[in-house]
CSV table of C-alpha atoms (C1' of nucleotides) in Angstrom, one decimal:
chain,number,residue,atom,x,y,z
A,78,UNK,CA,-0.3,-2.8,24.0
A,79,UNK,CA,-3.8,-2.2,22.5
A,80,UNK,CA,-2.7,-1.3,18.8
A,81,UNK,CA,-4.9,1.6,17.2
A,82,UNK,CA,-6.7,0.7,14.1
A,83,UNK,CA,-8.6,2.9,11.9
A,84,UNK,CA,-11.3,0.8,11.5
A,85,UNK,CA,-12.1,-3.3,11.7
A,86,UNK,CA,-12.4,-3.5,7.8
A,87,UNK,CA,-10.3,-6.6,6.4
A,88,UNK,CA,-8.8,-4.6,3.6
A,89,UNK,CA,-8.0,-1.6,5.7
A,90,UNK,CA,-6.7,-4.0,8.5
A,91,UNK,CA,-4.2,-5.5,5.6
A,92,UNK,CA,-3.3,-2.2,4.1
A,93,UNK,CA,-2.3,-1.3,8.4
A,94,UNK,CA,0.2,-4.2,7.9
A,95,UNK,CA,1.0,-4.0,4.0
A,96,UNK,CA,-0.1,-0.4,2.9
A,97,UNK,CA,3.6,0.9,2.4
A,98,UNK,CA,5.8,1.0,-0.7
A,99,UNK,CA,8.7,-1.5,0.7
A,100,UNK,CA,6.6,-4.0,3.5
A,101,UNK,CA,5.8,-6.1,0.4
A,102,UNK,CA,9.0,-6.0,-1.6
A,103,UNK,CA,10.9,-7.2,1.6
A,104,UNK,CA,8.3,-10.4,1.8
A,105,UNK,CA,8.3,-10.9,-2.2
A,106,UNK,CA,12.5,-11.2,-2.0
A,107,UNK,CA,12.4,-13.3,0.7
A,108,UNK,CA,9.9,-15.6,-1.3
A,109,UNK,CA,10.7,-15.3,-4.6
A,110,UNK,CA,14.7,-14.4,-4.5
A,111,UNK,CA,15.4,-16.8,-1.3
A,112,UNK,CA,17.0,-13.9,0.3
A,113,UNK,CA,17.1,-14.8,4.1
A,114,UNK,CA,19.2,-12.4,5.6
A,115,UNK,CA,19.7,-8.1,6.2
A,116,UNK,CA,23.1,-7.8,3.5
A,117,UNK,CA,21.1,-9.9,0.9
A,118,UNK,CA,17.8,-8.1,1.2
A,119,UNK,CA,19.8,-4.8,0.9
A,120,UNK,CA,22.2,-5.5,-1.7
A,121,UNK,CA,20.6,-7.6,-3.7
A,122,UNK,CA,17.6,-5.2,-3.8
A,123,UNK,CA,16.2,-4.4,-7.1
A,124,UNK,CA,14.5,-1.4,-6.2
A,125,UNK,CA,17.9,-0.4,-4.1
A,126,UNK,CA,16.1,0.0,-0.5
A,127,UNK,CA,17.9,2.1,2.2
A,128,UNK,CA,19.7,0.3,5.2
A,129,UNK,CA,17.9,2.4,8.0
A,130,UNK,CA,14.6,1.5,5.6
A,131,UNK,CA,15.1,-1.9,6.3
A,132,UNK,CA,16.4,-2.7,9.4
A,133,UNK,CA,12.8,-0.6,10.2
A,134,UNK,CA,10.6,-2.8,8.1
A,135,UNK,CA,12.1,-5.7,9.3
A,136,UNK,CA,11.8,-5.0,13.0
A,137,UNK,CA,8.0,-4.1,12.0
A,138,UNK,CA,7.1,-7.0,9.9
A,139,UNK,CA,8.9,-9.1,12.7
A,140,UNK,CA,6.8,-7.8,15.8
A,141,UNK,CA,3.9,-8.6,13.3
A,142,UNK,CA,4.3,-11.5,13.0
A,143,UNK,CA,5.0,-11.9,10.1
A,144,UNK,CA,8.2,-13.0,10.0
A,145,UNK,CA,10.8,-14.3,12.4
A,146,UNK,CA,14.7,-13.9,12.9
A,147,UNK,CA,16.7,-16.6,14.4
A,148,UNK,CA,20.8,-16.7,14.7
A,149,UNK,CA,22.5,-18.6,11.6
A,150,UNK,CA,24.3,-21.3,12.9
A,151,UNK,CA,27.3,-21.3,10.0
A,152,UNK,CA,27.8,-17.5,10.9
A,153,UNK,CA,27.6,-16.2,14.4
A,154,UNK,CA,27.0,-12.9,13.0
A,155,UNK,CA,24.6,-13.6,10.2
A,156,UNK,CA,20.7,-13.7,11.6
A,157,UNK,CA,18.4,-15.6,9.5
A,158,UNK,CA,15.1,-14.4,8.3
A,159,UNK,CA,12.0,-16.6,7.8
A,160,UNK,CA,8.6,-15.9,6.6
A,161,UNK,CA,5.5,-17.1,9.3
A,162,UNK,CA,2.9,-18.9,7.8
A,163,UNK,CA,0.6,-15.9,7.5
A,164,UNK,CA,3.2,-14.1,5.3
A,165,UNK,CA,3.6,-17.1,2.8
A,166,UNK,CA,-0.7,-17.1,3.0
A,167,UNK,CA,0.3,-13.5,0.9
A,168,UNK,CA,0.8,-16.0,-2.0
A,169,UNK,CA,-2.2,-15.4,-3.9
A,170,UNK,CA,-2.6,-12.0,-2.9
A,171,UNK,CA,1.0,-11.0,-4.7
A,172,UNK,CA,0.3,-13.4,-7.5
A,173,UNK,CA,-3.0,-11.6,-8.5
A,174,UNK,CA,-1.2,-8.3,-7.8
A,175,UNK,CA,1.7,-9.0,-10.2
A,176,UNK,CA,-0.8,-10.1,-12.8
A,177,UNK,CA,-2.5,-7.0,-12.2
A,178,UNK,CA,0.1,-5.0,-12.9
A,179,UNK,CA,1.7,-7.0,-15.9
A,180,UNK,CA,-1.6,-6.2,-17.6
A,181,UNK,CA,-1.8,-2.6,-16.8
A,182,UNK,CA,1.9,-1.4,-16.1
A,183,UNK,CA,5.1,-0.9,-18.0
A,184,UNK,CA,6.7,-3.6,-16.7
A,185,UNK,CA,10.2,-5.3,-17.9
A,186,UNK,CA,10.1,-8.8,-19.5
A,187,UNK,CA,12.8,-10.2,-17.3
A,188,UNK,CA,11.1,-9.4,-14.0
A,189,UNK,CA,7.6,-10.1,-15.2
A,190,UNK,CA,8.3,-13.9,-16.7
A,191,UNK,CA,7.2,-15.0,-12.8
A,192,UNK,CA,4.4,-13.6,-12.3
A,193,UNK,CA,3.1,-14.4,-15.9
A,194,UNK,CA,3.7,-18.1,-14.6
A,195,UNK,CA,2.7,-18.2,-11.3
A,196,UNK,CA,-1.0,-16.1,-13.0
A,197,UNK,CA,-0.7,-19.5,-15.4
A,198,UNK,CA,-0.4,-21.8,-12.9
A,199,UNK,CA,-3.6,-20.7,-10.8
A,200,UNK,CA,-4.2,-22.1,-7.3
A,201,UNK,CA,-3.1,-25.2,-7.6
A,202,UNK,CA,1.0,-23.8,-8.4
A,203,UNK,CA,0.3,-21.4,-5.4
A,204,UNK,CA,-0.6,-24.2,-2.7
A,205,UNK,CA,2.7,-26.0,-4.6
A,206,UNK,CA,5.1,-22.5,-3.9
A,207,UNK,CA,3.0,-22.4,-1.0
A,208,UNK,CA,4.1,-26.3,0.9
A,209,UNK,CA,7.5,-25.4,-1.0
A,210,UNK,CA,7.7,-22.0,1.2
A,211,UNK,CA,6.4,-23.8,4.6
A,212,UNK,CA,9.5,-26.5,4.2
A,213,UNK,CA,12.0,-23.8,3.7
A,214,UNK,CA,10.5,-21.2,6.2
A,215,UNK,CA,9.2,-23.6,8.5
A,216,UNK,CA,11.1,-26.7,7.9
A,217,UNK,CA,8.0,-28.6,7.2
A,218,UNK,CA,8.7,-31.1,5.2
A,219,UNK,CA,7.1,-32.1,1.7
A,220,UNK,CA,7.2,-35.7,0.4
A,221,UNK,CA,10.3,-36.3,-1.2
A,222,UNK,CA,11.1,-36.0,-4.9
A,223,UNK,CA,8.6,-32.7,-5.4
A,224,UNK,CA,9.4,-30.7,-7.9
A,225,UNK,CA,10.9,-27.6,-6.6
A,226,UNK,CA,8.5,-24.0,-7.9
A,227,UNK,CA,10.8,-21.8,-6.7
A,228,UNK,CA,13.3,-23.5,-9.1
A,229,UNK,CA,11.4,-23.6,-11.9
A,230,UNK,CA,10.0,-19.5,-11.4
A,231,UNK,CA,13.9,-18.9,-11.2
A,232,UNK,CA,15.2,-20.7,-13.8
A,233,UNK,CA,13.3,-18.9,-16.3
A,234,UNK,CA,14.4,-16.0,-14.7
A,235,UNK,CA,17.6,-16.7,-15.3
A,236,UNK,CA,16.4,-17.8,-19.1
A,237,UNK,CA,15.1,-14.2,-19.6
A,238,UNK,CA,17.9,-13.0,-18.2
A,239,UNK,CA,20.1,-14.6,-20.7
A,240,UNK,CA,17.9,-13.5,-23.8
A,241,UNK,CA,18.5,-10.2,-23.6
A,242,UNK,CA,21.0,-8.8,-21.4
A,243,UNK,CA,23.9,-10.8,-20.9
A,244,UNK,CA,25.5,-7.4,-20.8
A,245,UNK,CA,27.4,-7.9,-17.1
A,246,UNK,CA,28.6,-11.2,-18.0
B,220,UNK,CA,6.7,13.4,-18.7
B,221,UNK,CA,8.7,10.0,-18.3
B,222,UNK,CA,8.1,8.6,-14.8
B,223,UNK,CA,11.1,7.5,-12.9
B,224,UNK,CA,10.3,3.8,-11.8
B,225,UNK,CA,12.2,2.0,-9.4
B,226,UNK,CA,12.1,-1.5,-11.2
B,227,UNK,CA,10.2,-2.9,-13.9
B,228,UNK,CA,8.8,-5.7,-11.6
B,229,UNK,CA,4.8,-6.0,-11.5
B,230,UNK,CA,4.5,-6.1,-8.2
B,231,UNK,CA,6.7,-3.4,-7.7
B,232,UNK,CA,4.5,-1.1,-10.3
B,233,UNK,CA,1.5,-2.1,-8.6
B,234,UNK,CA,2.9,-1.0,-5.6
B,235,UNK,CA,4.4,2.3,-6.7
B,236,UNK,CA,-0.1,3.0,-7.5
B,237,UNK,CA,-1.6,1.7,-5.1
B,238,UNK,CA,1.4,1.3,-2.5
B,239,UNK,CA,0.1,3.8,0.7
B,240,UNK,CA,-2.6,3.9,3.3
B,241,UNK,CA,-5.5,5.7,1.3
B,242,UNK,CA,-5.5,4.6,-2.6
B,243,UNK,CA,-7.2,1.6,-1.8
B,244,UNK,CA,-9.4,2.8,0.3
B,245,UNK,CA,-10.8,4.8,-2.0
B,246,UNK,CA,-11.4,2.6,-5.2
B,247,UNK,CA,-13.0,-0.2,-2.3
B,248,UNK,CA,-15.3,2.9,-1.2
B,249,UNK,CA,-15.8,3.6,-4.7
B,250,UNK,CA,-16.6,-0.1,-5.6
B,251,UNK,CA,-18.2,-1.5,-2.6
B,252,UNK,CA,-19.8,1.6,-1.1
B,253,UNK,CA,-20.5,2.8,-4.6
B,254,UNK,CA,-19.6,6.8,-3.5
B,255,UNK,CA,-19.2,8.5,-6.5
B,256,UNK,CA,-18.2,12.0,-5.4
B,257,UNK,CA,-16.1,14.0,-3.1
B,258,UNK,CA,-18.2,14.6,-0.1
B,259,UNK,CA,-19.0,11.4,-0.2
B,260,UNK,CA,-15.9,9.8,0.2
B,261,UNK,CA,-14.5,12.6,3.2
B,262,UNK,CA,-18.1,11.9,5.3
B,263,UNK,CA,-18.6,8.3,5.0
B,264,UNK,CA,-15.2,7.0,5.1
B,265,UNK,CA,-15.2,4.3,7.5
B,266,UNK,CA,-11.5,5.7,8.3
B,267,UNK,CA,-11.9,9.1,8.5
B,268,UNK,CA,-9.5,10.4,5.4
B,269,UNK,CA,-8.4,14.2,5.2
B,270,UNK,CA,-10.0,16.2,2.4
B,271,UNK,CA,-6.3,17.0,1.7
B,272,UNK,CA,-5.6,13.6,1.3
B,273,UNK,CA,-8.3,12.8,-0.5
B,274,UNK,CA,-7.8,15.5,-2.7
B,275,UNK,CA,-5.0,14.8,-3.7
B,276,UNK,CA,-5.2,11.3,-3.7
B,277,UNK,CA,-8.2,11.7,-6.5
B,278,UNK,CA,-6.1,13.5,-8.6
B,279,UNK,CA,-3.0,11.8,-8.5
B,280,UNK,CA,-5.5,8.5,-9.2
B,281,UNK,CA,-6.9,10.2,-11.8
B,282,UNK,CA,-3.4,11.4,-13.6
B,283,UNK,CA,-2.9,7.5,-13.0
B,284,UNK,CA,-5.4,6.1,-15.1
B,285,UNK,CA,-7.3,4.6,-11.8
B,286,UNK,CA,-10.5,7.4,-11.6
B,287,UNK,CA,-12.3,9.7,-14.4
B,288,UNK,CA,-14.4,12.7,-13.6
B,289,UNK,CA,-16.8,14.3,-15.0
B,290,UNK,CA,-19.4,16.8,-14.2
B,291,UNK,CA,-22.5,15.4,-12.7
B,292,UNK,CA,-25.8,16.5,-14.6
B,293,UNK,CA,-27.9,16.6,-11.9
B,294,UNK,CA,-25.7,18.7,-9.4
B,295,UNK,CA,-23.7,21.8,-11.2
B,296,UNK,CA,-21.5,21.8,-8.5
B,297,UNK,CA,-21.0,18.1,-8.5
B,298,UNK,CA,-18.1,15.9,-10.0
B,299,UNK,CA,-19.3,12.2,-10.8
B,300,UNK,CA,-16.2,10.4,-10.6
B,301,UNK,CA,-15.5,6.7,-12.1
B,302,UNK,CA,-13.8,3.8,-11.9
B,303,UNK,CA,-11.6,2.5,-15.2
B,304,UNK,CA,-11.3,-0.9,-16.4
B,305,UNK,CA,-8.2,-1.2,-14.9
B,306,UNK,CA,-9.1,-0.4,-11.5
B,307,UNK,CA,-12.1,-2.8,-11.8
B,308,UNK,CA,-10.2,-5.1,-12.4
B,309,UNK,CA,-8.4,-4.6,-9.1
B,310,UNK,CA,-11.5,-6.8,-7.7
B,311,UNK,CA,-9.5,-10.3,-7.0
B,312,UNK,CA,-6.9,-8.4,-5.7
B,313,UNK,CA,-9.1,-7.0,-3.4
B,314,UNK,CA,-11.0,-9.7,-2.4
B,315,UNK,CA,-8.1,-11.5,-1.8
B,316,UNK,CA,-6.6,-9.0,0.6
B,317,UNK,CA,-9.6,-9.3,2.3
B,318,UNK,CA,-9.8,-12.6,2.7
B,319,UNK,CA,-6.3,-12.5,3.8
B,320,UNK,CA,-6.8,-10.0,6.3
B,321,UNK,CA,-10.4,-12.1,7.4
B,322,UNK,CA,-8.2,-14.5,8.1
B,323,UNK,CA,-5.1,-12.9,10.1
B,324,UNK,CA,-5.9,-9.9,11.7
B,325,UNK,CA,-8.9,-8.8,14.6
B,326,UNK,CA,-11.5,-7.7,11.5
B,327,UNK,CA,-14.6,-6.4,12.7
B,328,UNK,CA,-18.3,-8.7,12.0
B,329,UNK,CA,-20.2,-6.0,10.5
B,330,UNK,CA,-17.4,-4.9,8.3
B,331,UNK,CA,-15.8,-8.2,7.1
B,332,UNK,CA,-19.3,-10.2,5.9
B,333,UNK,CA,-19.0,-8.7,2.3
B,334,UNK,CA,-15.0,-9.9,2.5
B,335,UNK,CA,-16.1,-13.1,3.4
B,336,UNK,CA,-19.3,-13.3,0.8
B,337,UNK,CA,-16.8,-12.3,-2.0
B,338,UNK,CA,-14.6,-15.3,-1.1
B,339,UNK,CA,-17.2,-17.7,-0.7
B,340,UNK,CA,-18.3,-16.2,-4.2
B,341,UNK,CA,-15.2,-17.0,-5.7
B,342,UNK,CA,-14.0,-16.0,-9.5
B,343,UNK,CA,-17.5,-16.4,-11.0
B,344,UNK,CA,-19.2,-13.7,-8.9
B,345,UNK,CA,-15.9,-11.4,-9.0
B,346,UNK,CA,-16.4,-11.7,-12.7
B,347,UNK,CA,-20.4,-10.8,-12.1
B,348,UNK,CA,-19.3,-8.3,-9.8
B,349,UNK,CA,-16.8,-6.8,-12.3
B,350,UNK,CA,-19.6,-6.5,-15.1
B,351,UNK,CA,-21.7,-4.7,-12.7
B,352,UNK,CA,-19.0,-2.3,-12.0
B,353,UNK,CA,-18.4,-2.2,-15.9
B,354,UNK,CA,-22.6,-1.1,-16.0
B,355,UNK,CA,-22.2,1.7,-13.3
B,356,UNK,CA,-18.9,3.0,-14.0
B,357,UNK,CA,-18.7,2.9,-17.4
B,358,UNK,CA,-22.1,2.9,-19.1
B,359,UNK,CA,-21.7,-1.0,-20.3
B,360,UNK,CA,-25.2,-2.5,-20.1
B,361,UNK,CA,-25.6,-6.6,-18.9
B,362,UNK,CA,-28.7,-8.7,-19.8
B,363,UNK,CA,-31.5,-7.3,-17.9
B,364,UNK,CA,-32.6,-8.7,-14.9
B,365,UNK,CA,-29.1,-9.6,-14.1
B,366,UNK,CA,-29.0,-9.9,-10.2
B,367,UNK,CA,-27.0,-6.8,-8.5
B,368,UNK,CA,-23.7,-8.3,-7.0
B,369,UNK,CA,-23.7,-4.5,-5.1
B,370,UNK,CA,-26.8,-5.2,-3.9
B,371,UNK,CA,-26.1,-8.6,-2.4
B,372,UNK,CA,-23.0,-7.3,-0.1
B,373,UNK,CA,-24.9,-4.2,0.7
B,374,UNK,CA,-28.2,-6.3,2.1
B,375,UNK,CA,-25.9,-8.5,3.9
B,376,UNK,CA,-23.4,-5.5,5.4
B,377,UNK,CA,-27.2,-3.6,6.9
B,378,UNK,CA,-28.3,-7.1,8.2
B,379,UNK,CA,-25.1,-7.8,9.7
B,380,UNK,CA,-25.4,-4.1,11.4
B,381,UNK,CA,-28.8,-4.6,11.8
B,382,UNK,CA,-28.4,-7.8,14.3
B,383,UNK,CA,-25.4,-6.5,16.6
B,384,UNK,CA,-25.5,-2.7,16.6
B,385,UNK,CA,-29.0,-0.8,15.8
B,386,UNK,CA,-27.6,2.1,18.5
B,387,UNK,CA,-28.0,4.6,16.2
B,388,UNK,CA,-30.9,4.0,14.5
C,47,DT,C1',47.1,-9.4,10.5
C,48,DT,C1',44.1,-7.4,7.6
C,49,DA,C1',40.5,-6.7,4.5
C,50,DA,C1',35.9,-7.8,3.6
C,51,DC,C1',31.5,-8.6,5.5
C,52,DC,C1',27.7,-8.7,9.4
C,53,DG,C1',23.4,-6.2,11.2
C,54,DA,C1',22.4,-2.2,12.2
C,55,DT,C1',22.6,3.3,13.9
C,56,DT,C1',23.3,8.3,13.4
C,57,DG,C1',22.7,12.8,11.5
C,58,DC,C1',20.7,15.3,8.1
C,59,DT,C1',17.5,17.1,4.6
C,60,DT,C1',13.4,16.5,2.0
C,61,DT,C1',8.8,14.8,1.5
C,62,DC,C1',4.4,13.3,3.2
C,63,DT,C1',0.6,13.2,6.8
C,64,DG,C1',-3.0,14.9,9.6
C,65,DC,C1',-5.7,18.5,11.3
C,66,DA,C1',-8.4,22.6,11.2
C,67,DA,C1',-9.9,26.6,9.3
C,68,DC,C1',-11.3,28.6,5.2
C,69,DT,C1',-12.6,29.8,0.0
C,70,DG,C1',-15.7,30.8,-3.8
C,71,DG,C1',-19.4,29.0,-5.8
C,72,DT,C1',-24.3,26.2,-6.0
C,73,DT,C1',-28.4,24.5,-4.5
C,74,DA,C1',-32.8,23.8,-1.8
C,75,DG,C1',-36.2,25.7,1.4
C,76,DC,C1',-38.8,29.3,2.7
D,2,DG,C1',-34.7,36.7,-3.3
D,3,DC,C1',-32.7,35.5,1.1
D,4,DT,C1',-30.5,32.3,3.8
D,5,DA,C1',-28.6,28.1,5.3
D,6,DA,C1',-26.7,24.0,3.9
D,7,DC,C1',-23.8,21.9,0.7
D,8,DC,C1',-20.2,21.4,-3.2
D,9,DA,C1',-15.2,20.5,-4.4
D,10,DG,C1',-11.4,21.6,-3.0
D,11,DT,C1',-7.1,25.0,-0.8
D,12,DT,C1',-4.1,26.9,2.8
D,13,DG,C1',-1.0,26.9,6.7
D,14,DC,C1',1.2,24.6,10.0
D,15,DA,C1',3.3,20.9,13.1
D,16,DG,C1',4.8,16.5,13.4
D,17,DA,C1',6.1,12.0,11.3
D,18,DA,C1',8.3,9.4,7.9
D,19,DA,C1',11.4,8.7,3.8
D,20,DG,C1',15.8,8.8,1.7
D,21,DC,C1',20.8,9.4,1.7
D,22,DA,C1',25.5,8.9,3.1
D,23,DA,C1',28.7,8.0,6.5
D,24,DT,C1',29.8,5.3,10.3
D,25,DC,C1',29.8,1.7,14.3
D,26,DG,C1',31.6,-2.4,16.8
D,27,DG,C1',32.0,-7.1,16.1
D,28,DT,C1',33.1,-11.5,12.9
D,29,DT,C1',34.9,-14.0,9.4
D,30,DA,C1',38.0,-15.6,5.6
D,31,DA,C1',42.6,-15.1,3.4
DNA sequence: TTAACCGATTGCTTTCTGCAACTGGTTAGC
DNA sequence: GCTAACCAGTTGCAGAAAGCAATCGGTTAA
């Protein structure tokens, strides 16, 4: 039961949890992409993760903590996946990441246009994504008529999108 | 000489640098603990790292952008190595993986005062912080006098040490 | 009835990790 | 100048993990 840790250090103790090239991605397209279940997450992958990958990250993250499966009621066979609220708390630490790496990194325009709005936003858009996260995670409920961030980080996706490469119409 | 990437996402480049167990590791032991050379890093890591690991995890830092080396004056035999701008500016990320994991995971006292001294700290002393990384890493000079961020965490890490372990004094 | 879709699993090869011993050269103390 | 400690790595090996493609049994929609 008594997991092994290299050491009690908060960053190494994160980096235990995060410290893997596909832990992170699987929690940024649940956040960012709304992608709640196994076929979306795989599919709709950008960086085109592996099935048996997956299935193994997810049972990980899951015994974790940090994120929890429950059956979909409209499918019997679909299982829903929902970030805990220690996994949306990764909001600031993948904003500041992405803006990290927009400044130093080749990235594309199309998939950077988020982060370089969530870095403008600051804090106060983060606690916004991150009540917006704990209604659709947690299903705890905001006051009604708040403006959606996840909407407006994918619209301008979407905007992007369109700009460039509306190549597969 | 073109690196394959997996996506153009930031947070995906960030990951495919600093995306593993040890990276890190290193620039916070290189930052925080202010070890500047190979020994250094293998005998005081808090984690106990590999020299093959480390080894290579210098150089592929280094072919990265993250690290310079160069020789040290004082020791023929000794390779001074250096943090770059861009891996100084890794400090909010850092800080807020560290206050994520403070907050989430069983952190040790002695090891997770600076964590929490950086948070309390907040932007203005990561940015005092970062100048005083810019000073000993890069040979950029700061108004005299200027108080030593370093020295700060450091006094507070030994006292922390000092009050619940003094065992091997 | 059937074809597409669901969350996985299996078998396989390649790559990475972790450990210990070791290398050739340098420095500090005597 | 001799010796012992120290410097940045390298080598060899075993075991773990990654990556890929094919496949599984059950479910759903047409």
């Amino acid at each position: 039961m008594a997991v092994e840790h290299r050491s009690g250090c908060p960053i190494n103790l994160s980096l235990e949890v995060l410290g893997d090239k596909w832990s992170l991605l699987i929690i940024r397209d649940m956040m960012f992409g709304n992608r709640r279940h196994f076929r979306a997450l795989l599919t709709e992958s950008e960086e085109g993760i592996a099935s048996n990958i997956l299935a193994d990250r997810l049972s990980r993250l899951t015994g974790l903590g940090m994120i929890t499966s429950a059956p979909d009621p409209s499918h019997k066979q679909r299982i829903l996946l929902s970030l805990t609220e220690p996994a949306i708390q990764l909001v600031p630490v993948l904003a500041h990441l992405g803006a990290w790496g927009r400044r130093h990194l080749p990235v594309s325009r199309e998939l950077s246009i988020r982060a370089e709005l969530l870095e403008r936003g600051g804090q106060p858009l983060w606690d916004d994504f991150m009540d917006e996260l704990r209604e659709l995670h947690l299903g705890i409920a905001r006051p009604p008529g708040t403006p959606s961030v996840l909407g407006q980080l994918t619209d301008a996706y979407f905007a992007e999108l369109a700009k460039s490469g509306p190549h597969a119409a």
